[in-house]
Amino acid sequence: MTAPARQTLPAARAAGPALLQTASAGGSTGGEFRTVFGRNLIGELRNFVHRPYLVVTMEDLWPLFEHHFDSHLAGVHFVRTLDLDELTAAAERLPAIGSIVGIGGGQAIDVAKFFTWSRRVPLFQVPTAMTTNAPFGHRPLVRTGGKALAIGYAVPEAVYVDFDVIRGAPALLNRSGVCDVLCYHTAHFDWKLAHDSGKEERQWPYDERLVAEARQRFDSVFANLDAIRDGTDEGIRTLMLAHRWGGAAFHNAGWNARHMDGVDHCFLYSLEHVTGKHFIHGQAVGLGLYVGSELQENQPGMILDALHRTGVDIRPEAMGVTWEEAETAMRRLAWYVRYADLWYTIADARPVTDDIVDRIRERLYGTYGPWSP
Ligand SMILES: [Zn+2]
């Protein structure tokens, strides 16, 4: 979920497949984090994590989980910033600890990774939603000078996916997680396009094996959209296993995210630039995925239908911006990707014309209905 910049770090949230391992239908385990599915997983932590332990979480989540911990709790860190300097100072102030437990969506998971990297203690991660693949990625995403930075490295002892905890998260947070997998669809088109146009990055030549591995995860999620929308055990397992692959794949592919991020993420960054706002990652990527598939003429109807069916509302108003702002982000996309020095995608190859904007608006509101606040 970082930027596909050529000079700086590409999608830190995205992932790549293992180069050597062959993925089976159940998913490659090469370089992927040990993942445990079950129930009452948080309640068991106090009996085995190294003592004394530090819990890293969000202040609003803590009351839900506080009763699961005991007198061996060394402290609780509430995440209030992702600023690199502030986190570095906070890591130095931590009490003596034997392990770290991260509980939360994206930010608490990232800060738990950062502290683990700083203090070199065992890490146990408990994602509370399916928003992104952050729990399954090696590098924490922090901020410095207003920019995202993937600095550090942490491999948890295990990632605990508690079905009941995940189901307790807001539906949109969970459902929007599909977009960070479905966007492989547009990413693959972009990577091939860059290859065929002689514009691919020298260190990331188009690789059919990586594309095929990613496609397996896309297919598994695509086949389970109803279960993911409904938050069934099977739906949770499917999306989290896809995230597990995706989170590790950035590292496993040699810090390459070309098979996972494309114009879909470029649009998100353009929208952030135009509005100065932050978004639920998958929701804004979802709009970028649809816009990108229209630009690519790459099965846009299928993509729009999949997002609608999963219950991910990608109308601009549903993410707190106006249609006009979203349209501006579309029209400025080609300029923005050069300004931000992102990698070559359809955004460079095909201008966003009036015709395309009109078609997107028509099909978007035709599918979801007119916005009524
Ligand atoms: Zn992402």
mmCIF file of C-alpha atoms and ligand atoms in Angstrom:
data_model
loop_
_atom_site.group_PDB
_atom_site.id
_atom_site.type_symbol
_atom_site.label_atom_id
_atom_site.label_comp_id
_atom_site.label_asym_id
_atom_site.label_seq_id
_atom_site.Cartn_x
_atom_site.Cartn_y
_atom_site.Cartn_z
ATOM 1 C CA MET A 1 0.000 0.000 0.000
ATOM 2 C CA THR A 2 2.773 2.304 -0.721
ATOM 3 C CA ALA A 3 3.598 4.027 -3.879
ATOM 4 C CA PRO A 4 4.839 2.346 -6.997
ATOM 5 C CA ALA A 5 7.601 4.871 -7.366
ATOM 6 C CA ARG A 6 10.595 3.928 -9.418
ATOM 7 C CA GLN A 7 13.166 5.653 -7.260
ATOM 8 C CA THR A 8 11.698 5.154 -3.857
ATOM 9 C CA LEU A 9 9.980 2.150 -2.436
ATOM 10 C CA PRO A 10 7.250 0.439 -4.330
ATOM 11 C CA ALA A 11 4.099 -0.873 -2.794
ATOM 12 C CA ALA A 12 5.082 -1.825 0.677
ATOM 13 C CA ARG A 13 1.667 -3.266 1.232
ATOM 14 C CA ALA A 14 1.774 -5.270 -1.861
ATOM 15 C CA ALA A 15 3.536 -8.463 -2.300
ATOM 16 C CA GLY A 16 5.157 -10.829 -4.658
ATOM 17 C CA PRO A 17 5.490 -14.549 -4.972
ATOM 18 C CA ALA A 18 8.362 -16.722 -4.018
ATOM 19 C CA LEU A 19 10.822 -17.134 -6.827
ATOM 20 C CA LEU A 20 11.705 -20.722 -6.197
ATOM 21 C CA GLN A 21 8.740 -22.266 -4.507
ATOM 22 C CA THR A 22 5.901 -23.444 -6.617
ATOM 23 C CA ALA A 23 2.554 -22.394 -5.313
ATOM 24 C CA SER A 24 -0.011 -25.064 -4.742
ATOM 25 C CA ALA A 25 -3.711 -24.378 -4.789
ATOM 26 C CA GLY A 26 -3.556 -23.742 -1.063
ATOM 27 C CA GLY A 27 -0.871 -21.140 -1.438
ATOM 28 C CA SER A 28 2.883 -21.054 -1.425
ATOM 29 C CA THR A 29 4.488 -21.082 1.972
ATOM 30 C CA GLY A 30 7.862 -19.947 0.709
ATOM 31 C CA GLY A 31 8.804 -16.985 2.814
ATOM 32 C CA GLU A 32 5.254 -16.444 3.997
ATOM 33 C CA PHE A 33 4.385 -15.825 7.616
ATOM 34 C CA ARG A 34 3.075 -18.641 9.796
ATOM 35 C CA THR A 35 -0.636 -17.999 10.116
ATOM 36 C CA VAL A 36 -3.084 -19.478 12.598
ATOM 37 C CA PHE A 37 -6.853 -19.369 12.152
ATOM 38 C CA GLY A 38 -9.177 -19.970 15.091
ATOM 39 C CA ARG A 39 -11.112 -18.550 17.990
ATOM 40 C CA ASN A 40 -10.226 -17.081 21.375
ATOM 41 C CA LEU A 41 -6.720 -16.569 20.027
ATOM 42 C CA ILE A 42 -6.162 -13.312 21.907
ATOM 43 C CA GLY A 43 -7.219 -14.933 25.184
ATOM 44 C CA GLU A 44 -4.458 -17.503 24.848
ATOM 45 C CA LEU A 45 -1.588 -15.082 24.154
ATOM 46 C CA ARG A 46 -0.773 -14.331 27.795
ATOM 47 C CA ASN A 47 0.067 -17.998 28.347
ATOM 48 C CA PHE A 48 2.870 -18.214 25.842
ATOM 49 C CA VAL A 49 4.275 -14.875 24.684
ATOM 50 C CA HIS A 50 7.615 -13.989 26.245
ATOM 51 C CA ARG A 51 7.301 -12.014 29.477
ATOM 52 C CA PRO A 52 7.009 -9.227 30.170
ATOM 53 C CA TYR A 53 5.167 -8.293 26.985
ATOM 54 C CA LEU A 54 4.231 -5.007 25.355
ATOM 55 C CA VAL A 55 0.909 -4.607 23.559
ATOM 56 C CA VAL A 56 0.830 -2.188 20.623
ATOM 57 C CA THR A 57 -2.711 -1.229 19.661
ATOM 58 C CA MET A 58 -5.147 1.619 19.089
ATOM 59 C CA GLU A 59 -6.725 3.397 22.016
ATOM 60 C CA ASP A 60 -10.281 2.625 20.878
ATOM 61 C CA LEU A 61 -9.541 -1.094 20.530
ATOM 62 C CA TRP A 62 -7.893 -1.611 23.907
ATOM 63 C CA PRO A 63 -11.088 -1.744 26.004
ATOM 64 C CA LEU A 64 -12.233 -4.670 23.845
ATOM 65 C CA PHE A 65 -9.136 -6.741 24.559
ATOM 66 C CA GLU A 66 -7.631 -5.476 27.818
ATOM 67 C CA HIS A 67 -9.233 -8.232 29.916
ATOM 68 C CA HIS A 68 -7.262 -10.880 28.022
ATOM 69 C CA PHE A 69 -3.948 -9.781 29.533
ATOM 70 C CA ASP A 70 -2.414 -10.252 32.974
ATOM 71 C CA SER A 71 0.194 -8.896 35.368
ATOM 72 C CA HIS A 72 2.996 -9.742 32.933
ATOM 73 C CA LEU A 73 1.894 -6.871 30.744
ATOM 74 C CA ALA A 74 4.828 -4.444 30.713
ATOM 75 C CA GLY A 75 2.862 -1.692 29.047
ATOM 76 C CA VAL A 76 0.498 -0.662 26.292
ATOM 77 C CA HIS A 77 1.525 1.589 23.432
ATOM 78 C CA PHE A 78 -1.375 3.434 21.792
ATOM 79 C CA VAL A 79 -0.486 4.366 18.236
ATOM 80 C CA ARG A 80 -0.994 8.079 17.633
ATOM 81 C CA THR A 81 1.653 8.722 15.000
ATOM 82 C CA LEU A 82 3.576 6.960 12.255
ATOM 83 C CA ASP A 83 6.280 9.618 12.203
ATOM 84 C CA LEU A 84 9.702 7.989 11.989
ATOM 85 C CA ASP A 85 11.456 10.311 14.444
ATOM 86 C CA GLU A 86 8.689 10.052 17.017
ATOM 87 C CA LEU A 87 8.577 6.274 16.737
ATOM 88 C CA THR A 88 12.347 6.030 17.030
ATOM 89 C CA ALA A 89 12.204 8.050 20.251
ATOM 90 C CA ALA A 90 9.273 5.998 21.529
ATOM 91 C CA ALA A 91 11.165 2.757 20.873
ATOM 92 C CA GLU A 92 14.036 4.014 23.028
ATOM 93 C CA ARG A 93 11.673 4.866 25.878
ATOM 94 C CA LEU A 94 10.010 1.448 25.972
ATOM 95 C CA PRO A 95 10.369 -0.525 29.220
ATOM 96 C CA ALA A 96 12.309 -3.794 29.325
ATOM 97 C CA ILE A 97 10.228 -6.275 27.333
ATOM 98 C CA GLY A 98 10.412 -9.930 26.323
ATOM 99 C CA SER A 99 8.041 -9.722 23.354
ATOM 100 C CA ILE A 100 5.621 -7.508 21.457
ATOM 101 C CA VAL A 101 1.970 -8.176 20.646
ATOM 102 C CA GLY A 102 0.444 -6.110 17.838
ATOM 103 C CA ILE A 103 -3.348 -5.828 17.791
ATOM 104 C CA GLY A 104 -5.136 -3.744 15.183
ATOM 105 C CA GLY A 105 -5.733 -2.927 11.544
ATOM 106 C CA GLY A 106 -2.869 -1.319 9.694
ATOM 107 C CA GLN A 107 -1.154 1.226 11.934
ATOM 108 C CA ALA A 108 -0.790 -0.816 15.116
ATOM 109 C CA ILE A 109 0.548 -3.706 13.070
ATOM 110 C CA ASP A 110 3.132 -1.442 11.447
ATOM 111 C CA VAL A 111 4.250 0.150 14.704
ATOM 112 C CA ALA A 112 4.530 -3.297 16.315
ATOM 113 C CA LYS A 113 6.838 -4.270 13.455
ATOM 114 C CA PHE A 114 8.879 -1.107 13.873
ATOM 115 C CA PHE A 115 9.351 -1.628 17.618
ATOM 116 C CA THR A 116 10.284 -5.251 17.003
ATOM 117 C CA TRP A 117 12.908 -4.162 14.524
ATOM 118 C CA SER A 118 14.234 -1.601 17.005
ATOM 119 C CA ARG A 119 14.228 -3.845 20.074
ATOM 120 C CA ARG A 120 14.897 -7.274 18.541
ATOM 121 C CA VAL A 121 12.306 -9.197 20.523
ATOM 122 C CA PRO A 122 9.780 -11.807 19.335
ATOM 123 C CA LEU A 123 6.629 -10.468 17.682
ATOM 124 C CA PHE A 124 3.065 -11.838 17.709
ATOM 125 C CA GLN A 125 0.551 -10.170 15.393
ATOM 126 C CA VAL A 126 -3.238 -10.092 15.665
ATOM 127 C CA PRO A 127 -4.961 -8.322 12.752
ATOM 128 C CA THR A 128 -8.439 -7.081 13.688
ATOM 129 C CA ALA A 129 -9.599 -6.455 10.107
ATOM 130 C CA MET A 130 -8.832 -7.597 6.555
ATOM 131 C CA THR A 131 -8.179 -4.120 5.172
ATOM 132 C CA THR A 132 -4.639 -4.669 3.881
ATOM 133 C CA ASN A 133 -1.884 -7.252 3.785
ATOM 134 C CA ALA A 134 0.243 -5.314 6.287
ATOM 135 C CA PRO A 135 0.223 -8.141 8.891
ATOM 136 C CA PHE A 136 1.912 -10.397 6.357
ATOM 137 C CA GLY A 137 4.603 -8.029 5.075
ATOM 138 C CA HIS A 138 8.170 -7.709 6.295
ATOM 139 C CA ARG A 139 8.582 -3.960 6.377
ATOM 140 C CA PRO A 140 6.631 -1.476 8.479
ATOM 141 C CA LEU A 141 5.258 1.521 6.664
ATOM 142 C CA VAL A 142 5.988 4.761 8.501
ATOM 143 C CA ARG A 143 6.067 8.403 7.507
ATOM 144 C CA THR A 144 8.790 10.981 7.275
ATOM 145 C CA GLY A 145 8.431 14.485 5.914
ATOM 146 C CA GLY A 146 4.944 13.648 4.685
ATOM 147 C CA LYS A 147 6.166 10.687 2.656
ATOM 148 C CA ALA A 148 5.642 6.986 3.152
ATOM 149 C CA LEU A 149 8.727 5.012 4.004
ATOM 150 C CA ALA A 150 9.042 1.226 4.363
ATOM 151 C CA ILE A 151 11.891 0.979 6.844
ATOM 152 C CA GLY A 152 12.782 -2.020 8.990
ATOM 153 C CA TYR A 153 12.210 -5.752 8.904
ATOM 154 C CA ALA A 154 10.243 -8.018 11.205
ATOM 155 C CA VAL A 155 9.004 -11.577 10.887
ATOM 156 C CA PRO A 156 6.392 -12.508 13.497
ATOM 157 C CA GLU A 157 6.391 -15.813 15.329
ATOM 158 C CA ALA A 158 2.860 -16.121 14.005
ATOM 159 C CA VAL A 159 -0.096 -14.098 12.753
ATOM 160 C CA TYR A 160 -3.291 -14.982 14.626
ATOM 161 C CA VAL A 161 -6.463 -14.584 12.593
ATOM 162 C CA ASP A 162 -9.405 -14.866 14.971
ATOM 163 C CA PHE A 163 -12.640 -15.331 13.023
ATOM 164 C CA ASP A 164 -14.770 -13.616 15.659
ATOM 165 C CA VAL A 165 -12.394 -10.667 16.009
ATOM 166 C CA ILE A 166 -12.336 -10.121 12.234
ATOM 167 C CA ARG A 167 -16.124 -10.332 12.039
ATOM 168 C CA GLY A 168 -16.303 -7.631 14.693
ATOM 169 C CA ALA A 169 -14.646 -5.079 12.399
ATOM 170 C CA PRO A 170 -16.718 -2.654 10.293
ATOM 171 C CA ALA A 171 -17.893 -4.471 7.152
ATOM 172 C CA LEU A 172 -16.364 -1.937 4.782
ATOM 173 C CA LEU A 173 -12.900 -2.353 6.326
ATOM 174 C CA ASN A 174 -13.084 -6.090 5.774
ATOM 175 C CA ARG A 175 -14.675 -6.080 2.342
ATOM 176 C CA SER A 176 -12.442 -3.365 0.909
ATOM 177 C CA GLY A 177 -9.506 -5.716 1.475
ATOM 178 C CA VAL A 178 -10.438 -7.542 -1.729
ATOM 179 C CA CYS A 179 -9.310 -4.527 -3.770
ATOM 180 C CA ASP A 180 -5.651 -5.044 -2.871
ATOM 181 C CA VAL A 181 -5.961 -8.480 -4.505
ATOM 182 C CA LEU A 182 -8.338 -7.691 -7.368
ATOM 183 C CA CYS A 183 -5.972 -4.920 -8.475
ATOM 184 C CA TYR A 184 -3.558 -7.618 -9.686
ATOM 185 C CA HIS A 185 -5.862 -7.593 -12.731
ATOM 186 C CA THR A 186 -4.883 -4.070 -13.798
ATOM 187 C CA ALA A 187 -1.328 -4.445 -12.497
ATOM 188 C CA HIS A 188 -0.672 -7.365 -14.841
ATOM 189 C CA PHE A 189 -1.957 -5.412 -17.823
ATOM 190 C CA ASP A 190 0.304 -2.492 -16.893
ATOM 191 C CA TRP A 191 3.386 -4.645 -16.448
ATOM 192 C CA LYS A 192 2.828 -6.306 -19.842
ATOM 193 C CA LEU A 193 2.154 -2.937 -21.409
ATOM 194 C CA ALA A 194 5.406 -1.557 -20.005
ATOM 195 C CA HIS A 195 7.231 -4.615 -21.306
ATOM 196 C CA ASP A 196 5.732 -4.390 -24.801
ATOM 197 C CA SER A 197 6.433 -0.659 -24.938
ATOM 198 C CA GLY A 198 10.047 -1.021 -23.877
ATOM 199 C CA LYS A 199 9.291 0.945 -20.695
ATOM 200 C CA GLU A 200 9.706 -1.703 -18.028
ATOM 201 C CA GLU A 201 12.182 -1.204 -15.191
ATOM 202 C CA ARG A 202 15.485 -2.913 -15.830
ATOM 203 C CA GLN A 203 15.447 -4.656 -12.439
ATOM 204 C CA TRP A 204 11.896 -5.932 -12.921
ATOM 205 C CA PRO A 205 11.592 -7.553 -16.335
ATOM 206 C CA TYR A 206 8.145 -8.951 -17.029
ATOM 207 C CA ASP A 207 7.915 -12.365 -15.384
ATOM 208 C CA GLU A 208 5.123 -14.735 -16.338
ATOM 209 C CA ARG A 209 5.722 -16.919 -13.295
ATOM 210 C CA LEU A 210 5.083 -14.043 -10.928
ATOM 211 C CA VAL A 211 1.997 -13.057 -12.862
ATOM 212 C CA ALA A 212 0.688 -16.631 -12.772
ATOM 213 C CA GLU A 213 1.247 -16.892 -9.026
ATOM 214 C CA ALA A 214 -0.580 -13.637 -8.427
ATOM 215 C CA ARG A 215 -3.386 -14.729 -10.716
ATOM 216 C CA GLN A 216 -3.984 -17.800 -8.543
ATOM 217 C CA ARG A 217 -4.687 -15.498 -5.595
ATOM 218 C CA PHE A 218 -6.871 -13.270 -7.690
ATOM 219 C CA ASP A 219 -8.866 -16.316 -8.809
ATOM 220 C CA SER A 220 -9.287 -17.650 -5.266
ATOM 221 C CA VAL A 221 -10.647 -14.324 -4.039
ATOM 222 C CA PHE A 222 -12.781 -13.802 -7.128
ATOM 223 C CA ALA A 223 -14.401 -17.187 -6.602
ATOM 224 C CA ASN A 224 -15.268 -16.347 -2.983
ATOM 225 C CA LEU A 225 -16.582 -12.798 -3.158
ATOM 226 C CA ASP A 226 -19.934 -13.702 -1.593
ATOM 227 C CA ALA A 227 -18.280 -15.461 1.349
ATOM 228 C CA ILE A 228 -15.936 -12.515 1.846
ATOM 229 C CA ARG A 229 -18.838 -10.061 1.730
ATOM 230 C CA ASP A 230 -20.705 -12.147 4.310
ATOM 231 C CA GLY A 231 -17.657 -12.591 6.540
ATOM 232 C CA THR A 232 -17.928 -16.364 6.762
ATOM 233 C CA ASP A 233 -15.012 -18.431 8.071
ATOM 234 C CA GLU A 234 -14.298 -19.538 4.519
ATOM 235 C CA GLY A 235 -14.400 -15.970 3.242
ATOM 236 C CA ILE A 236 -12.021 -14.784 5.964
ATOM 237 C CA ARG A 237 -9.664 -17.668 5.327
ATOM 238 C CA THR A 238 -9.626 -17.041 1.573
ATOM 239 C CA LEU A 239 -8.912 -13.322 1.745
ATOM 240 C CA MET A 240 -6.358 -13.629 4.545
ATOM 241 C CA LEU A 241 -4.474 -16.378 2.701
ATOM 242 C CA ALA A 242 -4.385 -14.141 -0.372
ATOM 243 C CA HIS A 243 -3.061 -11.325 1.845
ATOM 244 C CA ARG A 244 -0.522 -13.707 3.338
ATOM 245 C CA TRP A 245 0.826 -14.392 -0.105
ATOM 246 C CA GLY A 246 0.639 -10.728 -1.113
ATOM 247 C CA GLY A 247 2.264 -9.397 2.045
ATOM 248 C CA ALA A 248 5.350 -11.543 1.623
ATOM 249 C CA ALA A 249 5.485 -11.343 -2.148
ATOM 250 C CA PHE A 250 7.063 -7.873 -2.292
ATOM 251 C CA HIS A 251 10.083 -9.281 -0.451
ATOM 252 C CA ASN A 252 9.977 -12.655 -2.149
ATOM 253 C CA ALA A 253 10.042 -11.139 -5.620
ATOM 254 C CA GLY A 254 13.129 -9.073 -4.812
ATOM 255 C CA TRP A 255 11.271 -5.969 -3.592
ATOM 256 C CA ASN A 256 9.205 -5.971 -6.736
ATOM 257 C CA ALA A 257 5.499 -5.194 -6.682
ATOM 258 C CA ARG A 258 4.908 -4.957 -10.417
ATOM 259 C CA HIS A 259 2.660 -8.003 -10.378
ATOM 260 C CA MET A 260 0.494 -6.485 -7.637
ATOM 261 C CA ASP A 261 0.217 -2.718 -8.085
ATOM 262 C CA GLY A 262 -0.483 -0.667 -11.173
ATOM 263 C CA VAL A 263 -2.655 2.199 -12.323
ATOM 264 C CA ASP A 264 -5.085 1.250 -9.517
ATOM 265 C CA HIS A 265 -2.648 2.546 -6.901
ATOM 266 C CA CYS A 266 -1.520 5.449 -9.090
ATOM 267 C CA PHE A 267 -5.110 6.686 -9.022
ATOM 268 C CA LEU A 268 -5.227 6.479 -5.228
ATOM 269 C CA TYR A 269 -2.132 8.679 -4.963
ATOM 270 C CA SER A 270 -3.538 11.113 -7.509
ATOM 271 C CA LEU A 271 -6.782 11.311 -5.518
ATOM 272 C CA GLU A 272 -4.819 11.935 -2.323
ATOM 273 C CA HIS A 273 -2.853 14.649 -4.095
ATOM 274 C CA VAL A 274 -5.984 16.360 -5.436
ATOM 275 C CA THR A 275 -7.973 16.229 -2.196
ATOM 276 C CA GLY A 276 -5.297 16.221 0.506
ATOM 277 C CA LYS A 277 -7.308 13.482 2.204
ATOM 278 C CA HIS A 278 -6.561 9.962 3.316
ATOM 279 C CA PHE A 279 -8.779 7.053 2.448
ATOM 280 C CA ILE A 280 -9.636 3.525 3.411
ATOM 281 C CA HIS A 281 -6.920 2.032 1.281
ATOM 282 C CA GLY A 282 -8.886 -0.672 -0.519
ATOM 283 C CA GLN A 283 -11.897 1.518 -1.182
ATOM 284 C CA ALA A 284 -9.906 4.156 -3.068
ATOM 285 C CA VAL A 285 -7.793 1.505 -4.773
ATOM 286 C CA GLY A 286 -11.093 -0.069 -5.819
ATOM 287 C CA LEU A 287 -12.128 3.082 -7.670
ATOM 288 C CA GLY A 288 -8.663 3.210 -9.228
ATOM 289 C CA LEU A 289 -9.030 -0.408 -10.240
ATOM 290 C CA TYR A 290 -12.283 0.312 -12.019
ATOM 291 C CA VAL A 291 -10.996 3.525 -13.645
ATOM 292 C CA GLY A 292 -7.850 1.700 -14.718
ATOM 293 C CA SER A 293 -9.759 -1.209 -16.203
ATOM 294 C CA GLU A 294 -11.807 1.248 -18.285
ATOM 295 C CA LEU A 295 -8.625 2.938 -19.520
ATOM 296 C CA GLN A 296 -7.142 -0.435 -20.331
ATOM 297 C CA GLU A 297 -10.406 -1.691 -21.882
ATOM 298 C CA ASN A 298 -9.685 -4.659 -19.681
ATOM 299 C CA GLN A 299 -13.003 -6.203 -18.601
ATOM 300 C CA PRO A 300 -14.243 -3.125 -16.729
ATOM 301 C CA GLY A 301 -17.758 -4.555 -16.462
ATOM 302 C CA MET A 302 -16.475 -7.637 -14.703
ATOM 303 C CA ILE A 303 -14.470 -5.530 -12.258
ATOM 304 C CA LEU A 304 -17.314 -3.137 -11.504
ATOM 305 C CA ASP A 305 -19.700 -6.024 -10.951
ATOM 306 C CA ALA A 306 -17.243 -7.783 -8.628
ATOM 307 C CA LEU A 307 -16.777 -4.671 -6.469
ATOM 308 C CA HIS A 308 -20.506 -4.028 -6.299
ATOM 309 C CA ARG A 309 -21.265 -7.626 -5.440
ATOM 310 C CA THR A 310 -18.694 -7.628 -2.638
ATOM 311 C CA GLY A 311 -20.307 -4.564 -1.129
ATOM 312 C CA VAL A 312 -17.379 -2.204 -1.650
ATOM 313 C CA ASP A 313 -18.930 1.166 -2.453
ATOM 314 C CA ILE A 314 -16.484 2.952 -4.755
ATOM 315 C CA ARG A 315 -18.618 6.011 -5.408
ATOM 316 C CA PRO A 316 -16.511 9.076 -4.523
ATOM 317 C CA GLU A 317 -19.139 10.289 -2.064
ATOM 318 C CA ALA A 318 -18.858 7.003 -0.150
ATOM 319 C CA MET A 319 -15.228 7.905 0.555
ATOM 320 C CA GLY A 320 -15.954 11.483 1.511
ATOM 321 C CA VAL A 321 -15.104 13.305 -1.720
ATOM 322 C CA THR A 322 -17.201 14.693 -4.553
ATOM 323 C CA TRP A 323 -17.523 13.308 -8.058
ATOM 324 C CA GLU A 324 -15.807 16.481 -9.290
ATOM 325 C CA GLU A 325 -12.755 15.772 -7.117
ATOM 326 C CA ALA A 326 -12.577 12.198 -8.349
ATOM 327 C CA GLU A 327 -12.930 13.399 -11.934
ATOM 328 C CA THR A 328 -10.091 15.859 -11.396
ATOM 329 C CA ALA A 329 -7.927 13.011 -10.085
ATOM 330 C CA MET A 330 -8.712 11.095 -13.285
ATOM 331 C CA ARG A 331 -7.966 14.008 -15.601
ATOM 332 C CA ARG A 332 -4.713 14.801 -13.798
ATOM 333 C CA LEU A 333 -3.603 11.191 -13.620
ATOM 334 C CA ALA A 334 -1.205 11.341 -16.579
ATOM 335 C CA TRP A 335 0.388 14.505 -15.198
ATOM 336 C CA TYR A 336 0.508 13.179 -11.666
ATOM 337 C CA VAL A 337 2.288 9.924 -12.465
ATOM 338 C CA ARG A 338 5.146 11.821 -14.091
ATOM 339 C CA TYR A 339 5.199 14.411 -11.287
ATOM 340 C CA ALA A 340 5.454 11.606 -8.707
ATOM 341 C CA ASP A 341 7.750 9.553 -10.930
ATOM 342 C CA LEU A 342 5.623 6.423 -10.656
ATOM 343 C CA TRP A 343 6.252 3.463 -12.877
ATOM 344 C CA TYR A 344 4.883 3.192 -16.417
ATOM 345 C CA THR A 345 1.219 2.230 -16.675
ATOM 346 C CA ILE A 346 -1.805 2.819 -18.881
ATOM 347 C CA ALA A 347 -1.920 6.279 -17.270
ATOM 348 C CA ASP A 348 1.069 7.186 -19.438
ATOM 349 C CA ALA A 349 -0.211 5.466 -22.540
ATOM 350 C CA ARG A 350 -3.810 6.619 -22.777
ATOM 351 C CA PRO A 351 -5.220 10.046 -21.950
ATOM 352 C CA VAL A 352 -8.364 10.320 -19.822
ATOM 353 C CA THR A 353 -10.744 11.890 -22.335
ATOM 354 C CA ASP A 354 -14.237 13.329 -21.890
ATOM 355 C CA ASP A 355 -15.638 10.112 -23.335
ATOM 356 C CA ILE A 356 -13.906 7.978 -20.735
ATOM 357 C CA VAL A 357 -14.946 10.226 -17.854
ATOM 358 C CA ASP A 358 -18.554 10.181 -19.056
ATOM 359 C CA ARG A 359 -18.588 6.413 -19.386
ATOM 360 C CA ILE A 360 -17.108 5.897 -15.934
ATOM 361 C CA ARG A 361 -19.666 8.200 -14.326
ATOM 362 C CA GLU A 362 -22.547 6.615 -16.165
ATOM 363 C CA ARG A 363 -21.588 3.018 -15.363
ATOM 364 C CA LEU A 364 -20.564 3.770 -11.776
ATOM 365 C CA TYR A 365 -23.846 5.423 -10.785
ATOM 366 C CA GLY A 366 -25.775 3.067 -13.044
ATOM 367 C CA THR A 367 -24.436 0.156 -11.010
ATOM 368 C CA TYR A 368 -24.523 1.606 -7.485
ATOM 369 C CA GLY A 369 -27.367 4.047 -8.012
ATOM 370 C CA PRO A 370 -27.316 7.822 -7.550
ATOM 371 C CA TRP A 371 -25.726 9.021 -4.322
ATOM 372 C CA SER A 372 -28.175 9.977 -1.611
ATOM 373 C CA PRO A 373 -26.555 11.145 1.599
HETATM 374 ZN ZN ZN B 1 -2.371 -1.510 -1.818
#
